CSV table of C-alpha atoms in Angstrom, one decimal:
chain,number,residue,atom,x,y,z
V,17,MET,CA,96.5,116.2,78.1
V,18,TYR,CA,100.0,116.2,76.8
V,19,GLY,CA,101.5,112.8,76.1
V,20,PHE,CA,104.2,113.8,78.6
V,21,VAL,CA,101.8,113.0,81.4
V,22,HIS,CA,101.0,109.6,79.9
V,23,CYS,CA,104.7,108.9,79.5
V,24,ALA,CA,105.3,109.6,83.1
V,25,LEU,CA,102.5,107.3,84.1
V,26,ALA,CA,103.9,104.6,81.9
V,27,ASP,CA,107.3,105.1,83.4
V,28,LEU,CA,105.9,104.7,86.9
V,29,VAL,CA,104.0,101.5,86.1
V,30,LEU,CA,106.9,100.0,84.1
V,31,SER,CA,109.5,100.8,86.8
V,32,LYS,CA,107.4,99.5,89.7
V,33,PHE,CA,105.3,96.7,88.2
V,34,GLY,CA,106.7,95.8,84.8
V,35,GLU,CA,105.6,95.6,81.2
V,36,ASP,CA,102.8,93.1,81.6
V,37,VAL,CA,101.0,95.3,84.1
V,38,TRP,CA,101.4,98.3,81.8
V,39,ARG,CA,100.0,96.3,78.9
V,40,SER,CA,97.1,95.2,81.0
V,41,ILE,CA,96.3,98.8,82.0
V,42,ILE,CA,96.5,99.9,78.3
V,43,GLU,CA,94.1,97.1,77.4
V,44,LYS,CA,91.6,97.8,80.2
V,45,ALA,CA,91.6,101.5,79.2
V,46,GLY,CA,90.8,100.6,75.7
V,47,VAL,CA,93.8,102.6,74.4
V,48,GLU,CA,95.4,101.9,71.0
V,49,LEU,CA,98.9,103.3,70.8
V,50,ASP,CA,100.4,104.3,67.5
V,51,GLY,CA,103.9,102.9,67.4
V,52,GLY,CA,103.5,101.3,70.9
V,53,SER,CA,104.0,104.4,73.0
V,54,TYR,CA,102.8,107.9,73.8
V,55,LEU,CA,104.3,110.9,72.1
V,56,ILE,CA,105.4,113.5,74.6
V,57,HIS,CA,104.3,116.6,72.7
V,58,LYS,CA,101.0,115.2,71.3
V,59,ILE,CA,97.8,116.2,72.9
V,60,TYR,CA,95.5,113.4,73.9
V,61,ASP,CA,91.9,113.5,74.9
V,62,ASP,CA,91.4,114.0,78.7
V,63,GLU,CA,89.0,111.0,78.6
V,64,GLU,CA,92.0,108.8,77.6
V,65,THR,CA,93.9,110.1,80.6
V,66,LEU,CA,91.0,109.3,83.0
V,67,SER,CA,90.6,105.9,81.4
V,68,LEU,CA,94.3,105.1,82.0
V,69,ILE,CA,94.0,106.2,85.7
V,70,ALA,CA,90.9,104.2,86.3
V,71,ALA,CA,92.4,101.1,84.6
V,72,ALA,CA,95.6,101.6,86.8
V,73,CYS,CA,93.4,101.6,89.9
V,74,GLU,CA,91.6,98.5,88.8
V,75,THR,CA,94.7,96.6,87.7
V,76,LEU,CA,96.8,97.5,90.8
V,77,GLY,CA,93.9,97.1,93.2
V,78,LEU,CA,94.5,100.5,94.7
V,79,PRO,CA,92.2,103.4,95.5
V,80,LEU,CA,92.3,106.5,93.2
V,81,ASN,CA,93.9,108.6,95.9
V,82,ASP,CA,96.8,106.2,96.3
V,83,VAL,CA,97.4,106.0,92.6
V,84,LEU,CA,97.3,109.8,92.2
V,85,GLU,CA,99.6,110.4,95.1
V,86,ALA,CA,102.1,107.8,93.7
V,87,PHE,CA,101.9,109.4,90.3
V,88,GLY,CA,102.4,112.9,91.7
V,89,ALA,CA,105.6,111.9,93.5
V,90,HIS,CA,106.8,110.0,90.5
V,91,PHE,CA,106.0,112.9,88.1
V,92,LEU,CA,108.4,115.2,89.9
V,93,GLU,CA,111.1,112.6,89.8
V,94,TYR,CA,110.4,112.0,86.1
V,95,CYS,CA,110.6,115.7,85.3
V,96,VAL,CA,113.9,116.1,87.2
V,97,HIS,CA,115.3,113.0,85.5
V,98,LEU,CA,114.5,114.4,82.1
V,99,ASP,CA,116.0,117.8,83.1
V,100,MET,CA,112.6,119.4,82.8
V,101,ILE,CA,113.0,120.9,86.3
V,102,ALA,CA,116.1,122.1,88.0
V,103,PHE,CA,116.6,122.8,91.7
């Protein structure tokens, strides 16, 4: 999975819940970030993506469907904000 997806997830969590929650998700997922953040164009193992999503569900106390729906809505906004998609 491209780091862009992870960056969008980080942006969602940071904007809605703050840095402490994001750090907790990273820790629960067992992720070690080089330089403290994901690189947009780097390809990460899909297992890391799934671990992040599972950790987000656990940390936020939300079911998978709710987390994925929130992420999907935020992903579009994130892409538009970065001028990745134009309407």
